CSV table of C-alpha atoms in Angstrom, one decimal:
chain,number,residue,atom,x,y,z
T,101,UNK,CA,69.3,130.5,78.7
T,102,UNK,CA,73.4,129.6,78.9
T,103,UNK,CA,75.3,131.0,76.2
T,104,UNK,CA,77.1,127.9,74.1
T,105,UNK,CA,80.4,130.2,73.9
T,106,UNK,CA,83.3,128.3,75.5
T,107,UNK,CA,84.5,129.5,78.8
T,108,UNK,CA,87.4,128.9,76.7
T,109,UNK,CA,86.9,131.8,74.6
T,110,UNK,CA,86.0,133.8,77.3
T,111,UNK,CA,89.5,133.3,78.4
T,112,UNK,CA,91.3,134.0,75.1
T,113,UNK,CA,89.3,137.6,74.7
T,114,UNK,CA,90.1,138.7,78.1
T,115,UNK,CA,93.9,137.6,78.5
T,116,UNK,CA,94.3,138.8,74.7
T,117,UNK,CA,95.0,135.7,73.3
T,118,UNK,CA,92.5,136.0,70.5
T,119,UNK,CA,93.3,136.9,66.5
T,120,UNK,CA,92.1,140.7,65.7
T,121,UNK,CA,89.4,138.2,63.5
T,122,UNK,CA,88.3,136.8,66.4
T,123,UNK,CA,88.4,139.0,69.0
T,124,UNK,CA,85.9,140.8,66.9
T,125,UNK,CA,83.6,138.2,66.4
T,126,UNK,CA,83.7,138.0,70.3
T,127,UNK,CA,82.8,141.4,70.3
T,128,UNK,CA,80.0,141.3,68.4
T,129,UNK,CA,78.6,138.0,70.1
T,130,UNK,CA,79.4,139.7,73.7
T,131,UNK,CA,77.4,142.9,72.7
T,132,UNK,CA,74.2,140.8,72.3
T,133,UNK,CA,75.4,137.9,74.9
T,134,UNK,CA,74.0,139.1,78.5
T,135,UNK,CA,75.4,135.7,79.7
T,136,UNK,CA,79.0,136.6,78.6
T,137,UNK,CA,78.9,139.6,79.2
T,138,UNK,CA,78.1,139.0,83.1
T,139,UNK,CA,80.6,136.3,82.9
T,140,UNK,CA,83.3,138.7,81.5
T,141,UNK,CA,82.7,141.3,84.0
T,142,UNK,CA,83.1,139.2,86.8
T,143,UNK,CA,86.2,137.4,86.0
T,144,UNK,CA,87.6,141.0,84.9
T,145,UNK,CA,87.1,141.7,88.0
T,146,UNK,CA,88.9,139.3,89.8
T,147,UNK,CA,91.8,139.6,87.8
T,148,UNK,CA,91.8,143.3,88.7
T,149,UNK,CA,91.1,141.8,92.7
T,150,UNK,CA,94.1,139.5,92.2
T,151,UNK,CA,96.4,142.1,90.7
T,152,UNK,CA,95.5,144.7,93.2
T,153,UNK,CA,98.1,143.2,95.8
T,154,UNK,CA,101.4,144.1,96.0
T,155,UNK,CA,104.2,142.1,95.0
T,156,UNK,CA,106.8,141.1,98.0
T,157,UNK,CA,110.2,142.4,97.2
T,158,UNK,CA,112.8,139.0,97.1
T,159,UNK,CA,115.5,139.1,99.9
T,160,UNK,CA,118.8,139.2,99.2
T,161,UNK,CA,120.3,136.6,97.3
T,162,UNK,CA,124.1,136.4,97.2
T,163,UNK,CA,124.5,136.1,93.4
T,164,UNK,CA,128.2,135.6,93.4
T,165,UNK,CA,129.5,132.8,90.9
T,166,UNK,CA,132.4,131.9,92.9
T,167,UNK,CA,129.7,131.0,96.1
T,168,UNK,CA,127.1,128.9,93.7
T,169,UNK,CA,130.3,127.9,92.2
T,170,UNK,CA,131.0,126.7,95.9
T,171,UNK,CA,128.2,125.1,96.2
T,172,UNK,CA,128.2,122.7,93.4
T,173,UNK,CA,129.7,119.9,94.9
T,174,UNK,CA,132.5,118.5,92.3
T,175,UNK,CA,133.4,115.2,92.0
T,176,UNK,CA,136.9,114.8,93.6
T,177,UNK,CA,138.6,113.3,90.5
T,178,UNK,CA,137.9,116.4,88.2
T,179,UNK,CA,139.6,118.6,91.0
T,180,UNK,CA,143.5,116.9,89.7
T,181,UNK,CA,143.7,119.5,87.2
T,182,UNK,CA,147.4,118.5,86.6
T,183,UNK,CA,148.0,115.2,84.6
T,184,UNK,CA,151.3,114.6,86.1
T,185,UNK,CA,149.5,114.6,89.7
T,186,UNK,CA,146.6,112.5,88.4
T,187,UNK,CA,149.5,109.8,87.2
T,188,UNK,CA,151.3,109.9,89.9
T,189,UNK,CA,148.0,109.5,92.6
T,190,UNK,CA,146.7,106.9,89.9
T,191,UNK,CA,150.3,104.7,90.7
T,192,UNK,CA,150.4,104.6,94.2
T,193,UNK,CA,146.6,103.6,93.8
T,194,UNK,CA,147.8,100.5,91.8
T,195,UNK,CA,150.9,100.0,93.8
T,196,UNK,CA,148.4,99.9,97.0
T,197,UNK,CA,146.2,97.4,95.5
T,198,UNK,CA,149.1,95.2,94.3
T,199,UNK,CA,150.4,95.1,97.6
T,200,UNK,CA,147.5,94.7,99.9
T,201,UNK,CA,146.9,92.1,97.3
T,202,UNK,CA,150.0,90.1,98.7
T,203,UNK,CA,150.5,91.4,102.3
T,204,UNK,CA,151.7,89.2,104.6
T,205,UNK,CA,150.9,89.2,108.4
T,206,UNK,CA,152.8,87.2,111.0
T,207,UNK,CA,152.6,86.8,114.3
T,208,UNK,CA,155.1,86.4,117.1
T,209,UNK,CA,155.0,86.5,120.8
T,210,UNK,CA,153.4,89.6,121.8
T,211,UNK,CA,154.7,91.2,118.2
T,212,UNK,CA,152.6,91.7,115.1
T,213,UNK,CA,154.0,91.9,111.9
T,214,UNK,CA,152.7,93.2,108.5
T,215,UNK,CA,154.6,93.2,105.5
T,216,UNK,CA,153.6,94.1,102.1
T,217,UNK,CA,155.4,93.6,99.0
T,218,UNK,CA,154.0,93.7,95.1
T,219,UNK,CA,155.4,90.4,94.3
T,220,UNK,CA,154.2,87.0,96.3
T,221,UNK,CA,158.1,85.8,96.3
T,222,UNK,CA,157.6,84.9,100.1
T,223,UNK,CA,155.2,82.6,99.9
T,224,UNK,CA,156.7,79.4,100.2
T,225,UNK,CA,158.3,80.4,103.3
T,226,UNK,CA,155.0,82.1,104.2
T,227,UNK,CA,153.5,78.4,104.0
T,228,UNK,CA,156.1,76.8,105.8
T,229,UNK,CA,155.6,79.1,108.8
T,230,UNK,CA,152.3,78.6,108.2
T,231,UNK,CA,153.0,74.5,108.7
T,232,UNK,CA,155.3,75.4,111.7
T,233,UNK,CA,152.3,77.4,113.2
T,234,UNK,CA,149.6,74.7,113.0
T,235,UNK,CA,152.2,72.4,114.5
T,236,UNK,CA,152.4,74.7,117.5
T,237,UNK,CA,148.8,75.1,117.7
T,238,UNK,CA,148.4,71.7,117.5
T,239,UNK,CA,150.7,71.3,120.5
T,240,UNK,CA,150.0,74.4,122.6
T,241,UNK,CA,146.1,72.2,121.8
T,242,UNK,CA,147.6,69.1,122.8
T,243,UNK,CA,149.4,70.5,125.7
T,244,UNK,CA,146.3,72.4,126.7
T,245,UNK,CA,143.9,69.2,126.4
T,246,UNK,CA,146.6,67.4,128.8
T,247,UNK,CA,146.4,70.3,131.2
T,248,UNK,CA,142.8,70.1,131.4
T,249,UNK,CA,142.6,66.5,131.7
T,250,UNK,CA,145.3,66.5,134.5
T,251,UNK,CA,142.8,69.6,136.4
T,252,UNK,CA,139.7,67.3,135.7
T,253,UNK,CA,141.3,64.7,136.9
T,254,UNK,CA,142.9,66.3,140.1
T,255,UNK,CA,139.5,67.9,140.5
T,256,UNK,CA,137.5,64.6,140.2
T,257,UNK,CA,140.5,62.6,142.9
T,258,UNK,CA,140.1,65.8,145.2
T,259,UNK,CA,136.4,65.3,145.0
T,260,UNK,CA,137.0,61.4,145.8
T,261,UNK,CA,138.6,62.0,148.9
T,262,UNK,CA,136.4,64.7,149.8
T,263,UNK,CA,133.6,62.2,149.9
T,264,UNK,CA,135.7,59.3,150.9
T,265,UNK,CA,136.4,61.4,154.3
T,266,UNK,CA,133.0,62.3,155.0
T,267,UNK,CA,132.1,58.9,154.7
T,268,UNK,CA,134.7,57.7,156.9
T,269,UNK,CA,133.5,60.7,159.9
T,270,UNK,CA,129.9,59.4,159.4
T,271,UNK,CA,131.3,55.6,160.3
T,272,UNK,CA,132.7,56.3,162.4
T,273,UNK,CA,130.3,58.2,164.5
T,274,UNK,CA,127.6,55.6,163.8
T,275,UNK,CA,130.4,53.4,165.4
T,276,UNK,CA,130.5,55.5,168.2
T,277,UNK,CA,126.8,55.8,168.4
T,278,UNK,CA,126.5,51.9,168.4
T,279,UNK,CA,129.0,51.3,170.7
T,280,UNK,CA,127.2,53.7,172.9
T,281,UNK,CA,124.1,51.7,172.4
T,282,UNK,CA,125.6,47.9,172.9
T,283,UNK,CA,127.2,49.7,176.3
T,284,UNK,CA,123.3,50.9,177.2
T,285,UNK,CA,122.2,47.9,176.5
T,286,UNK,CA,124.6,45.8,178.7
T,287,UNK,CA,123.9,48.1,181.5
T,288,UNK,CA,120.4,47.3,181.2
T,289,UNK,CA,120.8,43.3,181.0
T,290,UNK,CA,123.1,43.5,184.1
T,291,UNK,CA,120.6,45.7,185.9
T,292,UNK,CA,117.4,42.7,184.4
T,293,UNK,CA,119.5,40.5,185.7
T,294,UNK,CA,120.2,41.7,189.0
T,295,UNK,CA,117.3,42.5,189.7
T,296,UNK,CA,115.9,38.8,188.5
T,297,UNK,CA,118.5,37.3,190.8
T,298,UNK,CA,117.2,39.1,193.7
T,299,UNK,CA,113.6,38.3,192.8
T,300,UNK,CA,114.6,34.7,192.5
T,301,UNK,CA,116.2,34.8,195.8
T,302,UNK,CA,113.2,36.5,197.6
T,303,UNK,CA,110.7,34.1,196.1
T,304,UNK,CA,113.2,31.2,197.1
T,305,UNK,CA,113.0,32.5,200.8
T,306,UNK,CA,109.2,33.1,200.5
T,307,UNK,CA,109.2,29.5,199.6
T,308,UNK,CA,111.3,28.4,202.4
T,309,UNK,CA,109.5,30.3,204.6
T,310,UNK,CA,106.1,28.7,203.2
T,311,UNK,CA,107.6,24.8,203.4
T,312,UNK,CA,108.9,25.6,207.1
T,313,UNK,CA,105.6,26.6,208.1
T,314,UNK,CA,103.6,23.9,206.7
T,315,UNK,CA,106.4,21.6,208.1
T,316,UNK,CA,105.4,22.9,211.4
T,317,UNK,CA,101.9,22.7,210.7
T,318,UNK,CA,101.7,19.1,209.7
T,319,UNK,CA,104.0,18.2,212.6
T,320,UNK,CA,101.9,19.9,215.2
T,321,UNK,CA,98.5,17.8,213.7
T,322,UNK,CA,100.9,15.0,213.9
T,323,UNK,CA,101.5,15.0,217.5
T,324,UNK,CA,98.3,16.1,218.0
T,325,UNK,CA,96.9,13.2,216.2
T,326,UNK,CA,99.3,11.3,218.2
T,327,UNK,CA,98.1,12.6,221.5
Q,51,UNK,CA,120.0,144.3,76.4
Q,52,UNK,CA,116.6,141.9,75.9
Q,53,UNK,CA,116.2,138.9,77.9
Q,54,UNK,CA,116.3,137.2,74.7
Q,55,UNK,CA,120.0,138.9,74.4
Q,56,UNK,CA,120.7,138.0,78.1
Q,57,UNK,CA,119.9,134.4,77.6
Q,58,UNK,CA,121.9,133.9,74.7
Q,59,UNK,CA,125.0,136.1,76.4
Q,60,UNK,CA,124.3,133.1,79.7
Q,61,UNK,CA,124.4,130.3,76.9
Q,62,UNK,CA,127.5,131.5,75.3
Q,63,UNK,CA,128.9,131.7,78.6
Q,64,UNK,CA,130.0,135.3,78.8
Q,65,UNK,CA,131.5,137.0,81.9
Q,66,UNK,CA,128.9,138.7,84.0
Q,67,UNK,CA,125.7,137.2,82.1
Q,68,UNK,CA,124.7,135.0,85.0
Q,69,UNK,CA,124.9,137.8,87.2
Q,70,UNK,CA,122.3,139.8,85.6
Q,71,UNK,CA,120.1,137.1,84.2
Q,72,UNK,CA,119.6,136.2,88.3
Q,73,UNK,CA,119.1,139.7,89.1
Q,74,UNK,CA,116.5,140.4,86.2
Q,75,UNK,CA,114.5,137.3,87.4
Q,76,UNK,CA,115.5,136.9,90.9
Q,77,UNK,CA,112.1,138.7,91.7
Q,78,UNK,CA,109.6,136.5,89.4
Q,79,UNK,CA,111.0,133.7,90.4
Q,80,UNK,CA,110.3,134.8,94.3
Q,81,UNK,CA,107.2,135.9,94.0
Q,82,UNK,CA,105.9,133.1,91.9
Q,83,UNK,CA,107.2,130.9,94.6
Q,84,UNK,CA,105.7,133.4,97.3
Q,85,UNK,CA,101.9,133.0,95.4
Q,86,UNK,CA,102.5,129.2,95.6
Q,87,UNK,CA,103.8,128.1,99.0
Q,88,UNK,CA,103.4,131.2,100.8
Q,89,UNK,CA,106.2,131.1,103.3
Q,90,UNK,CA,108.8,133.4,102.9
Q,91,UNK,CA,111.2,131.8,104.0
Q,92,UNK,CA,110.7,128.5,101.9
Q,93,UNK,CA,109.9,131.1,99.2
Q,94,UNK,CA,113.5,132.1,99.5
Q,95,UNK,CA,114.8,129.1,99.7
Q,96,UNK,CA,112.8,128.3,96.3
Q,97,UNK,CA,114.9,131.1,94.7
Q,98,UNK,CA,117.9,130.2,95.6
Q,99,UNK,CA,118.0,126.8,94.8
Q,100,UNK,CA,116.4,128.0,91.5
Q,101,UNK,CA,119.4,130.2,90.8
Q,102,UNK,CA,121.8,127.4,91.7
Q,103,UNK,CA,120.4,125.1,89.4
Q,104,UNK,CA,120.3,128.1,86.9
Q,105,UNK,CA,123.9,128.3,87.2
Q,106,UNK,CA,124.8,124.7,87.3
Q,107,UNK,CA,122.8,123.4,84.2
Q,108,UNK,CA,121.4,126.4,82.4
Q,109,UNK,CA,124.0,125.6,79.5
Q,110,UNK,CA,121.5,122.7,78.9
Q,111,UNK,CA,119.0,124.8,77.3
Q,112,UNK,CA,118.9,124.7,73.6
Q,113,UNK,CA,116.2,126.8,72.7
Q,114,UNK,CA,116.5,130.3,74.4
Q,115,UNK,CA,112.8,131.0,73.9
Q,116,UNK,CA,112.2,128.0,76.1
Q,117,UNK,CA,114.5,130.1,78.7
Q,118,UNK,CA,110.9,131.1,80.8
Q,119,UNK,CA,109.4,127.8,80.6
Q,120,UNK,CA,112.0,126.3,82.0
Q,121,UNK,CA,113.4,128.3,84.5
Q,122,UNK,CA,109.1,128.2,86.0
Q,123,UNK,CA,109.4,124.6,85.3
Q,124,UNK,CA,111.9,124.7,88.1
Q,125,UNK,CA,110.7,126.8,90.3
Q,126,UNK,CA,107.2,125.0,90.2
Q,127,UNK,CA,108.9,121.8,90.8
Q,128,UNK,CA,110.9,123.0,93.8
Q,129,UNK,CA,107.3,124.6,94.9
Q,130,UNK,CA,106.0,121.2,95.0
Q,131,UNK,CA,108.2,119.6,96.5
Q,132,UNK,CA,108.3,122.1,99.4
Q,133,UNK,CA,104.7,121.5,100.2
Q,134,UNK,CA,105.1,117.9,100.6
Q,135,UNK,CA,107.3,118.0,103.0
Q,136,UNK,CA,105.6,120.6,104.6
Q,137,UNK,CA,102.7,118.3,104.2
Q,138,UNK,CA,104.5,115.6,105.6
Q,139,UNK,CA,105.7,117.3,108.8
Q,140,UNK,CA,102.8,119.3,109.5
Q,141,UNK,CA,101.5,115.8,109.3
Q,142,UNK,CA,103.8,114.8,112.1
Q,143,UNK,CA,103.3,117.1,114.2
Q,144,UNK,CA,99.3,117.5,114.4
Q,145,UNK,CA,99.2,117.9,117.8
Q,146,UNK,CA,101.4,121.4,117.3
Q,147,UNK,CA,100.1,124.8,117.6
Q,148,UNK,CA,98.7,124.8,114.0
Q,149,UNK,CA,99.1,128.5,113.8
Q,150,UNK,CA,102.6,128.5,115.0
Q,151,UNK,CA,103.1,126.8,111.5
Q,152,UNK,CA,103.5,129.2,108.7
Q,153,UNK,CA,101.9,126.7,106.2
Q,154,UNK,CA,99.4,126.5,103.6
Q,155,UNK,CA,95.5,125.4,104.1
Q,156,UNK,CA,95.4,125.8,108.1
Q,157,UNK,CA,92.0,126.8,109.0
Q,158,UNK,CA,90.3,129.1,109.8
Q,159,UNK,CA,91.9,130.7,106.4
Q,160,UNK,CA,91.5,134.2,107.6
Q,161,UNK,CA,89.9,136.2,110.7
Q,162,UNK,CA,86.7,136.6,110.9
Q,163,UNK,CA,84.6,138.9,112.2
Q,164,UNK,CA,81.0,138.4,114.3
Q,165,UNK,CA,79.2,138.2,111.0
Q,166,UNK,CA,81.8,135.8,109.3
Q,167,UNK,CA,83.7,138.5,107.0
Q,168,UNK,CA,87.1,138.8,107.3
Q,169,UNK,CA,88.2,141.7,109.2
Q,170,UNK,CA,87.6,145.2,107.8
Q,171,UNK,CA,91.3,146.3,109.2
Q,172,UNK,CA,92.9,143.3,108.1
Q,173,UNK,CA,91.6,144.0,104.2
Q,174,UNK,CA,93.0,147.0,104.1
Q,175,UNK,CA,96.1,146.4,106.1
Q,176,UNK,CA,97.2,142.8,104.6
Q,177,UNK,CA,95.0,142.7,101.3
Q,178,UNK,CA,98.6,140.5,100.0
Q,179,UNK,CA,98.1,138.3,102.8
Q,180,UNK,CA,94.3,137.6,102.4
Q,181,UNK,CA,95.3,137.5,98.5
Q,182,UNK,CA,97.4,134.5,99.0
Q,183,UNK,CA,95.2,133.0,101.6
Q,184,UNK,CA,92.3,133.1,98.7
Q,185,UNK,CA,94.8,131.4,96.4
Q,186,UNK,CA,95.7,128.8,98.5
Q,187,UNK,CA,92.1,128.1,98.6
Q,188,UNK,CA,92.5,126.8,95.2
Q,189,UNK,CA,93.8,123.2,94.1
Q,190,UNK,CA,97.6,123.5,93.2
Q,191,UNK,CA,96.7,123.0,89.9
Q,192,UNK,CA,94.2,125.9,89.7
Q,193,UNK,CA,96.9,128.3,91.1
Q,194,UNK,CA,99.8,127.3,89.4
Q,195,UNK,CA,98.0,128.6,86.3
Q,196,UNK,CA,96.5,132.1,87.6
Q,197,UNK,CA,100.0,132.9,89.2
Q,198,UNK,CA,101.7,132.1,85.8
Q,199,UNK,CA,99.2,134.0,84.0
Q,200,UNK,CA,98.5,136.8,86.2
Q,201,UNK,CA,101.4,137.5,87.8
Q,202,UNK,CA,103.8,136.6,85.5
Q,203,UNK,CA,102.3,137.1,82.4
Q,204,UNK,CA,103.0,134.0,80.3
Q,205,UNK,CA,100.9,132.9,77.4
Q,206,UNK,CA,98.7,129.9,77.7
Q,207,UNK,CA,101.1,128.0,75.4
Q,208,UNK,CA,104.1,128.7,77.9
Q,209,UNK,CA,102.1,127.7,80.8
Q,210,UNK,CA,101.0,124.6,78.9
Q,211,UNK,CA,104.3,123.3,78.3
Q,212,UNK,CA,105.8,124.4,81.9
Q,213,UNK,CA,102.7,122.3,83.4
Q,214,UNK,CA,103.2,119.6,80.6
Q,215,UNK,CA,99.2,120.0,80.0
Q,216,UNK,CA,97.4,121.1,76.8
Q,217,UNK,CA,96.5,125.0,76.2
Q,218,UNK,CA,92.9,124.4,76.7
Q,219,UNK,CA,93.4,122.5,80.2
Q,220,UNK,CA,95.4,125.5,81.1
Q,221,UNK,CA,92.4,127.9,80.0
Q,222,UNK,CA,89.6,126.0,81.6
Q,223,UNK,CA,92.2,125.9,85.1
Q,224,UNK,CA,92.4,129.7,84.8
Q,225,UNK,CA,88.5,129.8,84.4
Q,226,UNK,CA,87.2,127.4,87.0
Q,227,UNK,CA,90.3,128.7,89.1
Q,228,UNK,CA,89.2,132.4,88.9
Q,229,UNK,CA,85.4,131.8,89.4
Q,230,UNK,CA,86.5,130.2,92.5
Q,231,UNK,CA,88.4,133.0,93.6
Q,232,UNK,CA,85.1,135.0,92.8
Q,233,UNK,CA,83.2,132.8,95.1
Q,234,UNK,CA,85.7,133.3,97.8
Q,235,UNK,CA,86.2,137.3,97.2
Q,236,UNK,CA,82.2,137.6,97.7
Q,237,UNK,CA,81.6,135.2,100.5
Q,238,UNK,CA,84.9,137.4,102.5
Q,239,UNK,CA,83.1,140.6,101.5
Q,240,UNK,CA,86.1,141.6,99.4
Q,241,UNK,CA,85.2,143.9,95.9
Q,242,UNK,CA,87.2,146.6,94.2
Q,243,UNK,CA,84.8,149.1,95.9
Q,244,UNK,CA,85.5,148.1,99.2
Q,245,UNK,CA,89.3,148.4,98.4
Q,246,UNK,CA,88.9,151.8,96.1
Q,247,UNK,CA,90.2,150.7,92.8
């Protein structure tokens, strides 16, 4: 049958955690308790197991305050120890501000310019060259439309003529071709007609030839009728 | 002078009381941290960062009978950490040699023998190896509390307020924890005969 001690109280009486009062009730309960007593046993037990291994000795550990000291890593402002530094490292801060604030950057042929003041006295004349700039890109934009208009255009006329000469070659040849062709052809008629002529005369002369001998034929049964 | 001395000479910032506040615990500290990851190396590690943070924000403390709690509160915290990224990389890298790793919960937990007991040599060679191994056989929250209390020897209450946990969570932990270990202790063969104590 299970004892109805708490584990818990187990624990107290063996890690001595227990008021004198207590701890002798426990004793008293554990003298009669087979249950607890087996229980007690075996966790002595392995608490004498677990304390039976020896402990590791630590390595060496520089313990020096000025190397953890090191180590921290301090934020940079606290490191101006002296006011008069921090004052003067907090003005040129400002005074950079202020002027990248109101810097000014120009540009010239093949020069760049930065100027940087802590006042924005400049910047009417900054404007104006501002104006003057546009204007120029405007121009140079102008001018640069015009130029590639004028290529376009040059491009487009070269192209014309291009085609305009091909053209002009392929005419031609056809001209040539025909030419060669109407010269074939009248050849040909001349050589049909020749050759029609002479037909015509032979069949004439066949013909004569024909009429003389039925001439002949007729006048011989003529005479002979005759006789 | 009493650590209770030395932690009040640290808080009043007196030359030299650092020094030997690290040194009196440097060794607590390490082996608590040993017990817990069990790498030496991240053990050390532990330690030092322990005694940096000492150093850095020790002044904090305002109570120096809460010097213990604490200063463990630290170390267990920089424990924990340590193990999830081990956790995490060993999770990276499965395909590693897992015994090349020096890490916590590899299996098999020890070396065995032909009738599954650890080996006879190894018991009596590297008992503190095979003592740690059984430990880390335990949940982390079953050996924060026997490490605390057996090897440190802090009182339930301490360990309580280190774990943020009530006393009796911590006593029912050190029970469960250490009838574990007893399971594990018989099934590897392992009883204060066989080590002649």
């Amino acid at each position: 049958m299970k004892c109805k001690k708490s584990n818990l109280e187990l624990i107290d009486y063996l890690f001595g955690e227990m008021s004198e009062m207590e701890r002798k009730a426990f004793l008293s309960h554990l003298e009669q308790c087979d249950n607890c007593q087996n229980a007690s046993k075996i966790l002595r037990e392995t608490q004498t197991l677990l304390l039976a291994g020896q402990e590791e000795t630590a390595p060496e550990i520089n313990l020096s305050v000025p190397s953890l000291a090191h180590s921290r890593p301090a934020p940079k402002l606290q490191r101006l120890r002296s006011p008069i530094l921090g004052f003067a490292v907090g003005a040129f801060a400002t005074f950079l501000l202020f002027s990248m604030l109101n810097f000014r950057l120009t540009f010239s042929e093949n020069n760049v310019t930065l100027e940087v003041s802590t006042a924005n006295k400049n910047r009417t004349t900054t404007q104006e060259q501002t104006y003057i700039t546009v204007d120029d890109l405007s121009a140079w934009r102008e001018q640069t439309l015009y130029q590639v208009n004028k290529l376009i255009l040059e491009s487009e006329s070269r192209k014309r003529q291009e085609s305009q000469l091909m053209l002009s070659g392929l005419a031609k040849g056809f001209q040539e071709q025909r030419r060669l062709d109407l010269h074939l052809v009248g050849e040909g008629l001349e050589n049909f007609q020749n050759s029609n002529l002479q037909e015509i005369q032979r069949t004439r002369m066949a013909l004569n030839q024909i009429m003389q001998i039925n001439a002949s034929e007729h006048y011989d049964n003529s005479y002979n009728k005759q006789k | 002078m009493n650590d209770h001395e030395l932690v009040n000479a640290f808080l009043c910032k007196k030359a030299g009381a650092f020094e030997a506040l690290a040194k009196r615990w440097k060794q607590s500290i390490y082996n608590f941290a040993f017990r817990y990851v069990r790498d030496r190396q991240l053990a050390a590690e532990v330690c030092q960062t322990t005694l940096v943070r000492l150093y850095e924000k020790g002044h904090s403390i305002r109570d120096p009978e809460q010097f213990s709690a604490w200063l463990f509160q630290i170390v267990l915290n920089l424990c924990r950490d340590e193990l999830k990224r081990l956790k995490r990389r060993r999770a990276k890298l499965v395909d590693m040699d897992d015994m090349s790793m020096n890490s916590l919960e590899r299996l098999p937990l020890v070396d065995v023998d032909s009738n599954g007991h650890p080996e006879s040599q190894m018991i009596t060679n590297n008992y503190n190896d095979l003592l740690n191994r059984a430990l880390s056989t335990l949940n982390e929250e079953q050996r924060a509390v026997i490490i605390l209390k057996s090897y440190q020897g802090l009182k339930f209450r301490e360990i309580a307020e280190i774990l943020k946990i009530s006393e009796n969570t911590a006593k029912s932990r050190m029970y469960y924890g250490l009838s574990a270990l007893k399971k594990t202790f018989d099934k590897w063969n392992i009883s204060k005969e066989r080590l002649g104590i």
